mmCIF file of C-alpha atoms and ligand atoms in Angstrom:
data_model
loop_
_atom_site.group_PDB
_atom_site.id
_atom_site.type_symbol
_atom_site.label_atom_id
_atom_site.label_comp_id
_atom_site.label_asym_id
_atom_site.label_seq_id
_atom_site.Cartn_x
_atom_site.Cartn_y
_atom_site.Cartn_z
ATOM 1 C CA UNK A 8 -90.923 -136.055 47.757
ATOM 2 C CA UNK A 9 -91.012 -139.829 48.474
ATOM 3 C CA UNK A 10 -94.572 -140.709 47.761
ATOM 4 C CA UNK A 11 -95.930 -144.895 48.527
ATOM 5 C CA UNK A 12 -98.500 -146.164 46.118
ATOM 6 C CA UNK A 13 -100.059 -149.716 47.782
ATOM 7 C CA UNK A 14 -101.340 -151.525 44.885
ATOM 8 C CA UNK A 15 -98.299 -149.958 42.741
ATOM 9 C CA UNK A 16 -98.242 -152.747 40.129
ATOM 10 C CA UNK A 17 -102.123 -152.748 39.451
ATOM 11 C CA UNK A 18 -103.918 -151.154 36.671
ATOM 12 C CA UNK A 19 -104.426 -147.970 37.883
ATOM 13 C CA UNK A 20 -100.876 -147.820 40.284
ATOM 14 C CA UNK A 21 -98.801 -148.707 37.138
ATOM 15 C CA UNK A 22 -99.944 -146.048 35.842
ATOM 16 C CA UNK A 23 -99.709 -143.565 38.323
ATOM 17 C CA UNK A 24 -96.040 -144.204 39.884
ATOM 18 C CA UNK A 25 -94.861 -143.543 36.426
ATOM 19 C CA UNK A 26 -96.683 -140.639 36.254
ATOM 20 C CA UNK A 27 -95.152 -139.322 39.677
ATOM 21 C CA UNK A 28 -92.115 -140.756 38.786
ATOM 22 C CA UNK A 29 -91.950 -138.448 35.381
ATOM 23 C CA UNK A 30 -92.261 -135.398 37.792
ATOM 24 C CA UNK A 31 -89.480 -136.026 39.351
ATOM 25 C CA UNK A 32 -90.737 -138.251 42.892
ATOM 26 C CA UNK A 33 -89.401 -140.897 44.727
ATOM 27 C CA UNK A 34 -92.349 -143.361 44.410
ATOM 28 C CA UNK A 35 -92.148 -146.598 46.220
ATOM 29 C CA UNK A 36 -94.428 -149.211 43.753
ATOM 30 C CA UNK A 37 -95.242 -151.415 46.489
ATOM 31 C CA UNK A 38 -97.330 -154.253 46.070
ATOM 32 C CA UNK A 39 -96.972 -158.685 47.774
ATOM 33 C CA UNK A 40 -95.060 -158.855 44.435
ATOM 34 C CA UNK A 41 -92.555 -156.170 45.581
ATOM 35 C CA UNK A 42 -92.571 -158.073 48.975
ATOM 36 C CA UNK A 43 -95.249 -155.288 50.350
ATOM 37 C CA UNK A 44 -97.772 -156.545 51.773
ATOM 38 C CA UNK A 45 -100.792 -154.894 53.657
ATOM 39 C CA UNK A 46 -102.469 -157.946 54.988
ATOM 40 C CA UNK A 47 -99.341 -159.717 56.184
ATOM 41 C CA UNK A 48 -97.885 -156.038 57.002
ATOM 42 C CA UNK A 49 -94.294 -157.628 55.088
ATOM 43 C CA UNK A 50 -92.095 -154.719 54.260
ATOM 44 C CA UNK A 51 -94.731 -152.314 55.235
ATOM 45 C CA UNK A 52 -92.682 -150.456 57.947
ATOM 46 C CA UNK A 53 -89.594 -150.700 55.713
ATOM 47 C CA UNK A 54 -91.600 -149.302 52.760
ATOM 48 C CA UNK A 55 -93.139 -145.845 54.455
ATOM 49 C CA UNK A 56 -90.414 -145.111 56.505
ATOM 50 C CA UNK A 57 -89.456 -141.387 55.354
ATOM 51 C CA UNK A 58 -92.726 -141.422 53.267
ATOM 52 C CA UNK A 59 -94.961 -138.271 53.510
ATOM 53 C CA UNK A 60 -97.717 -139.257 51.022
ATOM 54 C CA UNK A 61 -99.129 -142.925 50.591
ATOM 55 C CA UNK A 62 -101.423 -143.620 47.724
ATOM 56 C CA UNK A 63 -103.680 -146.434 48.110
ATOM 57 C CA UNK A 64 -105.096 -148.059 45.182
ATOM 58 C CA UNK A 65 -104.920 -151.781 46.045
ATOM 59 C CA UNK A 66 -107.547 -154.272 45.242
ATOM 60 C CA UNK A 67 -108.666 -157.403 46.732
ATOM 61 C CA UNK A 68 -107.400 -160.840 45.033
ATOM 62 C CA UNK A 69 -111.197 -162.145 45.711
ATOM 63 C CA UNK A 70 -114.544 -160.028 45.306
ATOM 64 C CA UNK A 71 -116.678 -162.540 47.040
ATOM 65 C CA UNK A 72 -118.772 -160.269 50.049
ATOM 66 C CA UNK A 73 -116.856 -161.586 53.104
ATOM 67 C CA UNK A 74 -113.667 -161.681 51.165
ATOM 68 C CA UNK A 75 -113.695 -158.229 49.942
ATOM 69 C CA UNK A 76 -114.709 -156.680 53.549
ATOM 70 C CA UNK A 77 -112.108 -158.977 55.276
ATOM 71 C CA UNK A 78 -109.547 -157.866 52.655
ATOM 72 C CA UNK A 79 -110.695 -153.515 52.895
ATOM 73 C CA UNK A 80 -110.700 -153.465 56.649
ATOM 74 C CA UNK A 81 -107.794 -155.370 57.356
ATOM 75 C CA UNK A 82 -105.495 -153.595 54.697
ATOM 76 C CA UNK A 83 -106.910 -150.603 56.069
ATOM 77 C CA UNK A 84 -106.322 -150.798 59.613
ATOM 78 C CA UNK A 85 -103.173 -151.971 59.427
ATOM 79 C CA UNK A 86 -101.681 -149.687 56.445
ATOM 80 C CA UNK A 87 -103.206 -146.299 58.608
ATOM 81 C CA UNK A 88 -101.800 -147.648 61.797
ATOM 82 C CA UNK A 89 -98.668 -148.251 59.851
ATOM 83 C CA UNK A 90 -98.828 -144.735 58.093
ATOM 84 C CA UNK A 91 -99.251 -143.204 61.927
ATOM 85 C CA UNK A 92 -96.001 -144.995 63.346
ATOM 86 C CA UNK A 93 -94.225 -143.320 59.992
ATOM 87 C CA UNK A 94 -95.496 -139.780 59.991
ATOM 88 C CA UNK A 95 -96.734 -140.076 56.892
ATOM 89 C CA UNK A 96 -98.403 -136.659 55.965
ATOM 90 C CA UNK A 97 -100.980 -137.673 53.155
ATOM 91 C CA UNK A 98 -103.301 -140.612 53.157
ATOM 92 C CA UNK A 99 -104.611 -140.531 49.589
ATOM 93 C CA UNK A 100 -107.918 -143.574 48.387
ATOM 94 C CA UNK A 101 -109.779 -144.787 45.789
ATOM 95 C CA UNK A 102 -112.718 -145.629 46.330
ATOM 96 C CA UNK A 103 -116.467 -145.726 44.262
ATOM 97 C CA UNK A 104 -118.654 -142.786 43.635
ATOM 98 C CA UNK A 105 -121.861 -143.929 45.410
ATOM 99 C CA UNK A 106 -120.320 -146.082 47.812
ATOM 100 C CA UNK A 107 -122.580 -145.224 50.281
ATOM 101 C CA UNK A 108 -126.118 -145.327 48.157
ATOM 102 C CA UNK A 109 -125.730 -149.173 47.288
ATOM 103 C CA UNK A 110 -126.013 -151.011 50.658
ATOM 104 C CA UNK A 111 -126.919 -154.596 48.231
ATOM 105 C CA UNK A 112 -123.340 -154.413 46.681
ATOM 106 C CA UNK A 113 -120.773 -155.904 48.857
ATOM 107 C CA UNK A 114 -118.034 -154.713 47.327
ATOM 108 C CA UNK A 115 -119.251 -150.799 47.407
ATOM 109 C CA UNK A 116 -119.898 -152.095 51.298
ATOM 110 C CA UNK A 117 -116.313 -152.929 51.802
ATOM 111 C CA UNK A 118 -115.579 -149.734 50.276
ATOM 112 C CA UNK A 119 -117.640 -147.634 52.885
ATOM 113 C CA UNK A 120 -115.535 -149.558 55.576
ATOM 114 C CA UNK A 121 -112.357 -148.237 53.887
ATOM 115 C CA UNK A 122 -113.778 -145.254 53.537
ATOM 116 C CA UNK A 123 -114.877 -145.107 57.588
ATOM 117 C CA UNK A 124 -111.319 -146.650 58.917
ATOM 118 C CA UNK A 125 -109.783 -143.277 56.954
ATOM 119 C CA UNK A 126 -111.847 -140.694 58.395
ATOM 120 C CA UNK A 127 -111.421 -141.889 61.896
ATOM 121 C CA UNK A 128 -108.015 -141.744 61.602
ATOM 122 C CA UNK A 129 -105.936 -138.931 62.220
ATOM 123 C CA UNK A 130 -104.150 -138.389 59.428
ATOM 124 C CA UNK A 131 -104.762 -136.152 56.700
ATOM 125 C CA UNK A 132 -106.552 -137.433 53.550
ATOM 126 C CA UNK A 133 -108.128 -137.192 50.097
ATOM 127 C CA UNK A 134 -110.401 -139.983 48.593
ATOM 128 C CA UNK A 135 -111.108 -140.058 45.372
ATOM 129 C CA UNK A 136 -114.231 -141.638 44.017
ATOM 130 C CA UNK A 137 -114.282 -143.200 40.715
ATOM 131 C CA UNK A 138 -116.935 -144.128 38.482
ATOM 132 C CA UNK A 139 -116.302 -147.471 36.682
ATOM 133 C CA UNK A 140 -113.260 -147.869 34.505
ATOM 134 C CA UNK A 141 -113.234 -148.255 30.910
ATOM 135 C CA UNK A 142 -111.698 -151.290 31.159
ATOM 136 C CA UNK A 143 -114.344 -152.736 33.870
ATOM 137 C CA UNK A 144 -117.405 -152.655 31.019
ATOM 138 C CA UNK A 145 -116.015 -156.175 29.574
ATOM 139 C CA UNK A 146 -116.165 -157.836 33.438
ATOM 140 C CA UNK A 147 -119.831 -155.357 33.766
ATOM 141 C CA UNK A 148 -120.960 -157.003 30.665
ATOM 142 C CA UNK A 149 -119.932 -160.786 30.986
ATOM 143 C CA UNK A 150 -121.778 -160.613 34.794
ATOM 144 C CA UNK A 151 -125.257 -159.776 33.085
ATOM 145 C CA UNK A 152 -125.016 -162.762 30.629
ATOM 146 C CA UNK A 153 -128.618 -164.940 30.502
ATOM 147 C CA UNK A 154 -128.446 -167.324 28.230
ATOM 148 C CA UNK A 155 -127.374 -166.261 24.608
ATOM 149 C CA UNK A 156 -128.204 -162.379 25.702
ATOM 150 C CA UNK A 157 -127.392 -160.093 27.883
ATOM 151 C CA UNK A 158 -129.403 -158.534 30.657
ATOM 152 C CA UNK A 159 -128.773 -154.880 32.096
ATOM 153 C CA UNK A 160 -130.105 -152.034 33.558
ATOM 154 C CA UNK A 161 -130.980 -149.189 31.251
ATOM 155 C CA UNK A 162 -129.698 -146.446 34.623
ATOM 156 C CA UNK A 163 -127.418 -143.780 33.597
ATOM 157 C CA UNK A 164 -123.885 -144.700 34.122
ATOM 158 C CA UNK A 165 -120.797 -142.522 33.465
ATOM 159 C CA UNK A 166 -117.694 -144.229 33.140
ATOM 160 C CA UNK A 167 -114.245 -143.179 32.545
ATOM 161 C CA UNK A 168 -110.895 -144.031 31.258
ATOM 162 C CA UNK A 169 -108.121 -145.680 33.918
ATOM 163 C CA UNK A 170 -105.790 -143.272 32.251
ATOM 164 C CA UNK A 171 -108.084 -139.713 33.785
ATOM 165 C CA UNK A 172 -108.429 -141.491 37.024
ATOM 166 C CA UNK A 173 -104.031 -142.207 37.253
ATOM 167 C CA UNK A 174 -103.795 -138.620 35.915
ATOM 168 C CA UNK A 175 -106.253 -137.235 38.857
ATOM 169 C CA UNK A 176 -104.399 -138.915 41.765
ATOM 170 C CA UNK A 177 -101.206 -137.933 40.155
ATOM 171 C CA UNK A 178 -102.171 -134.173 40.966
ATOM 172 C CA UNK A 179 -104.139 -135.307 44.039
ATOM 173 C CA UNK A 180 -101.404 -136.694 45.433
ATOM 174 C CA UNK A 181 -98.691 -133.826 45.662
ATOM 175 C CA UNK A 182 -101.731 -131.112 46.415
ATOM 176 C CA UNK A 183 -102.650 -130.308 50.045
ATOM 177 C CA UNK A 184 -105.142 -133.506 51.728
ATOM 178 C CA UNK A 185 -108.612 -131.960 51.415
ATOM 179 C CA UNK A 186 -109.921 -134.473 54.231
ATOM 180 C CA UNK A 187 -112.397 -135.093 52.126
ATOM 181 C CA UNK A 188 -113.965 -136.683 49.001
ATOM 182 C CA UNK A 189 -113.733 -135.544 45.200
ATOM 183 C CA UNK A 190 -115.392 -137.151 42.530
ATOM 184 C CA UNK A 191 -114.253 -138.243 39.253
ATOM 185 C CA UNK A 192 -116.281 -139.685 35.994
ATOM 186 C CA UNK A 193 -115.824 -139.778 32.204
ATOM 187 C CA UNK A 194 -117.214 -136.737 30.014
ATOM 188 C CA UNK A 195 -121.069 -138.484 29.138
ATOM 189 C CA UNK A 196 -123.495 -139.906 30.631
ATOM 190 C CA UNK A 197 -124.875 -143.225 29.060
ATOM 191 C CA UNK A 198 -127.298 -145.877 29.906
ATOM 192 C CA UNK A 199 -125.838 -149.016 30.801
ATOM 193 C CA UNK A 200 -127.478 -150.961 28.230
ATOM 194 C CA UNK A 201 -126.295 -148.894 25.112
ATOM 195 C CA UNK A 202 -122.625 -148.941 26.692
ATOM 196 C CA UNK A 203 -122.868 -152.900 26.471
ATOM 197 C CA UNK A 204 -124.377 -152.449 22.957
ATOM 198 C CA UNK A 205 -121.145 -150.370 21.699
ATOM 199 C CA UNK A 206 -118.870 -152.256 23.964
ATOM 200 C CA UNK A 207 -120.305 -155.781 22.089
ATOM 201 C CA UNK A 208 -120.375 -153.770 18.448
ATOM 202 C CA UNK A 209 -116.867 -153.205 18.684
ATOM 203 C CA UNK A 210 -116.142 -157.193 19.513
ATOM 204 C CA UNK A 211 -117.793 -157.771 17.153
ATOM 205 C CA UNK A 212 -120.349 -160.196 19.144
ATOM 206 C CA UNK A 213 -123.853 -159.811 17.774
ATOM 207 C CA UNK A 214 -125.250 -160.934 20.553
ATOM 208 C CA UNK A 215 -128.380 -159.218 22.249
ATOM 209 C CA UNK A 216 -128.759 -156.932 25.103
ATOM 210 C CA UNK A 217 -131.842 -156.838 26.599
ATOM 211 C CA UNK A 218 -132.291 -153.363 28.998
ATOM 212 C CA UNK A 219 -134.211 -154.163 32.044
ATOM 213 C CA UNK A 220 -135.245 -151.627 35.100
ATOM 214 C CA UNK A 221 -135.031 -154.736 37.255
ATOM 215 C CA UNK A 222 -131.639 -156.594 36.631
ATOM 216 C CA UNK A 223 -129.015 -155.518 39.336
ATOM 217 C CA UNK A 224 -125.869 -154.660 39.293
ATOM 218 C CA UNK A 225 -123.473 -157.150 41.076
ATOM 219 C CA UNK A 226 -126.663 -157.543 43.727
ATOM 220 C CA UNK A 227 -127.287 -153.952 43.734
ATOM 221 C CA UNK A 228 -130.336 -152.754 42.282
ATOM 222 C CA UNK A 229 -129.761 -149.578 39.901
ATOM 223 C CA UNK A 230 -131.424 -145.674 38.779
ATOM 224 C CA UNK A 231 -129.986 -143.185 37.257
ATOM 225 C CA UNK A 232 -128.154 -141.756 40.678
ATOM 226 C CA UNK A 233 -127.024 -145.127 42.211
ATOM 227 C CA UNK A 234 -123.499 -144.890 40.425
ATOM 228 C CA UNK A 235 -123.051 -141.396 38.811
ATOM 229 C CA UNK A 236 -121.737 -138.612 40.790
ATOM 230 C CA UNK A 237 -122.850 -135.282 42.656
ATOM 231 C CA UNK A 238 -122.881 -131.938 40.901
ATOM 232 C CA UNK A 239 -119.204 -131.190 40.114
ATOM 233 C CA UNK A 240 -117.125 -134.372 40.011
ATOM 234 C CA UNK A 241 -113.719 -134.044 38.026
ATOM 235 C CA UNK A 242 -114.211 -135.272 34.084
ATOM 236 C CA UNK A 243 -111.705 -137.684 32.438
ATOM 237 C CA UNK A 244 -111.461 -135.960 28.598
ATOM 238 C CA UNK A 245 -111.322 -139.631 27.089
ATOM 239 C CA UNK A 246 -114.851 -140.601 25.547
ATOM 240 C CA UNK A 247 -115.370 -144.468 25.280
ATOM 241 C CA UNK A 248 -116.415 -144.986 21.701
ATOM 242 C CA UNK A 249 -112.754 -142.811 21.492
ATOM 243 C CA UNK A 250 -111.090 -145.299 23.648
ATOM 244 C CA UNK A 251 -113.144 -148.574 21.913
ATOM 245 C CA UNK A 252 -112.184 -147.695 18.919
ATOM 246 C CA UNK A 253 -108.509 -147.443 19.908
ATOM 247 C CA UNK A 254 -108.059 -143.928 19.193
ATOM 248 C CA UNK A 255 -106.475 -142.926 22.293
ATOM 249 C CA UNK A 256 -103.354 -143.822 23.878
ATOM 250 C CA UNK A 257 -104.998 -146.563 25.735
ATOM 251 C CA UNK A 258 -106.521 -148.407 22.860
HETATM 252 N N1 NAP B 1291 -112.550 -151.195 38.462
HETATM 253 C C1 NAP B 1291 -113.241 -150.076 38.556
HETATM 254 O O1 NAP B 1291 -114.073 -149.766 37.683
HETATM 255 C C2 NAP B 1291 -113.033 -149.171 39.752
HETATM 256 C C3 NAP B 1291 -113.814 -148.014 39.875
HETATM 257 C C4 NAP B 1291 -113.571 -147.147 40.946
HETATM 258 C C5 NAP B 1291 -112.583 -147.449 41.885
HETATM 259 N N2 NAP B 1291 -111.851 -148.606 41.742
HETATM 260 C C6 NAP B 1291 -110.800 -148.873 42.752
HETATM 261 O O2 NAP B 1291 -109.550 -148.765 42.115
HETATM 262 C C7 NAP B 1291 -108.565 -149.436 42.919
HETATM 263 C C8 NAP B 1291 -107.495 -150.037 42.029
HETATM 264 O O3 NAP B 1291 -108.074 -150.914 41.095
HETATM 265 P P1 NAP B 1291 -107.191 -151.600 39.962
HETATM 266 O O4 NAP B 1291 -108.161 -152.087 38.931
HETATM 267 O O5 NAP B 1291 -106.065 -150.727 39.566
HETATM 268 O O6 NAP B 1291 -106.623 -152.876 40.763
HETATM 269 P P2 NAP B 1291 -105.741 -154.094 40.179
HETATM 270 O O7 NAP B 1291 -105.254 -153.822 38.806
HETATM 271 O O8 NAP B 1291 -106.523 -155.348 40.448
HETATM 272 O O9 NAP B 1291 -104.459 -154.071 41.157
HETATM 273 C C9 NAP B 1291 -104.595 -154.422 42.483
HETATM 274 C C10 NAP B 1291 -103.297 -154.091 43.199
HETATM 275 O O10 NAP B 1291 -103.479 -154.404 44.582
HETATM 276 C C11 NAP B 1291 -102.308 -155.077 45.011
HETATM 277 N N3 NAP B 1291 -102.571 -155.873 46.207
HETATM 278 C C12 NAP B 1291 -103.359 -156.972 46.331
HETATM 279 N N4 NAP B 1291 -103.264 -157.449 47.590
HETATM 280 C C13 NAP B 1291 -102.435 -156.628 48.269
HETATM 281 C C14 NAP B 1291 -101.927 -156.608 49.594
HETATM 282 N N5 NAP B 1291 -102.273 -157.541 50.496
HETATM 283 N N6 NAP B 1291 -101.064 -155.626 49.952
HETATM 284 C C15 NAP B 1291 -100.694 -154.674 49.055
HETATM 285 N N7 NAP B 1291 -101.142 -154.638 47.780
HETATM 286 C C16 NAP B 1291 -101.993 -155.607 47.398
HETATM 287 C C17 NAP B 1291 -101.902 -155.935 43.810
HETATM 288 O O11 NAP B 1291 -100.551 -156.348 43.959
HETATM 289 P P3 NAP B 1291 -99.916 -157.669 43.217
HETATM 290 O O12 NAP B 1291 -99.909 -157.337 41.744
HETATM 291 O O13 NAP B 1291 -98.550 -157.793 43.787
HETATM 292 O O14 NAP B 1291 -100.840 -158.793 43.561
HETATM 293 C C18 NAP B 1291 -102.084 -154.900 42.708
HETATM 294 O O15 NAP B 1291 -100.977 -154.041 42.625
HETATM 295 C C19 NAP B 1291 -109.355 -150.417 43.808
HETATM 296 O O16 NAP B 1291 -109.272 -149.989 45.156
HETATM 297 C C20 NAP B 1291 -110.804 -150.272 43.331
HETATM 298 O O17 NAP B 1291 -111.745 -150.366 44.386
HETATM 299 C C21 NAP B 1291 -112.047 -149.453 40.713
#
């Protein structure tokens, strides 16, 4: 089957199209670098044409709140309309568990408009919501920085390795669309605070983190719901003290 993953050469769509790749797909790794671009629409047509699922885990190159909406909408738009023309079957996302609780982020705000432009289209779909990525906690961290501490919300979060989420939308992808949303998160729930704690322990930076109900979350204020999932999300295997301490695949 040929399968399309937009955002092919990111984190997560490295990952992935080798994944699909290994059994036994066509994948198109499409990305501007590949001359694919969703914005532009260069190579898009060229890239779908005889494609019956699409994939898309592409990012935007700025996170600043007008950026990131400008960047979701218009890739959306034009990759679904683009999808339609091709007869593409599958229209697989990923997007943020609690996209829709955290009106203050405006990133999770340009997700919900991703989210909206694929359920008003008419083609069949899956998106899968994510909690934060392993490899996000050392960006999470750095943003909460005051001074010679840190400052974070002690609200449950549940995060989980880039490797479970690849792995998820690798059997996602060649299942029937459920035109709907799944959830995915890692196997514990921990405050945010202690994950900075055992993120900084294992840099070895003895700095301190202060845990604060009040300190937001890139603008978004935080309890324990705002960014762990419903009752029966998919769990990634991969704990994070497993994957700190470089005991996993992923180091
Ligand atoms: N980080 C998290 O904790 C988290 C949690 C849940 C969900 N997510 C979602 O996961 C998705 C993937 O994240 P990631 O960390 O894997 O991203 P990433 O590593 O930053 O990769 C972004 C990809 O998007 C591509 N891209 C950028 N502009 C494009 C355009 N105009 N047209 C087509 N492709 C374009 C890039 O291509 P080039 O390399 O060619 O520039 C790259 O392949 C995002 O949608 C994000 O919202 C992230």
């Amino acid at each position: 089957m040929r399968i399309v993953v937009i955002g092919g050469s990111g984190l997560i769509g490295t990952n992935l199209v080798s994944r699909l790749r290994q059994k036994g797909h066509e994948v198109v790794a499409a990305s501007p670098a590949s001359g694919v671009n969703t914005i532009t629409r260069e190579g898009l047509a060229e890239a779908l044409s005889g494609a019956k699922v699409v994939v898309d885990v592409a990012n935007s190159p700025s996170f600043e709140d007008k950026a990131v909406l400008e960047f979701f909408e218009k890739s959306g738009r034009n990759l679904l309309a683009a999808e339609a023309a091709a007869g593409v079957g599958h229209h697989v996302a990923l997007s943020v568990v609690g996209t829709e609780r955290n009106p203050d982020s405006g990133y999770l705000r340009a997700k919900v408009a991703q989210e909206n432009l694929i359920k008003a289209s008419r083609i069949p779909y899956t998106i899968l919501q994510s909690t934060q990525f392993f490899e996000f906690v050392g960006a999470i961290v750095q943003s909460a920085t005051d001074g010679d501490t840190f400052r974070l919300s002690p609200a449950l979060f549940q995060p989980v390795a880039s490797d479970d989420v690849a792995a998820a939308l690798a059997d996602i992808a060649v299942a029937p669309p459920a035109n709907g949303t799944i959830e995915i998160a890692g196997p514990e729930k921990i405050p945010l605070d202690a994950i900075a704690r055992q993120y900084l322990a294992a840099k070895a930076d003895r700095r301190q983190v202060i845990a604060d109900i009040h300190a937001r979350y890139f603008g978004a204020p935080l309890d324990d719901k705002s960014l762990t999932p419903g009752d029966r999300p998919r769990l990634g295997a991969i704990r994070f003290e497993d994957w700190l301490s470089g005991s996993t695949a992923q180091g």
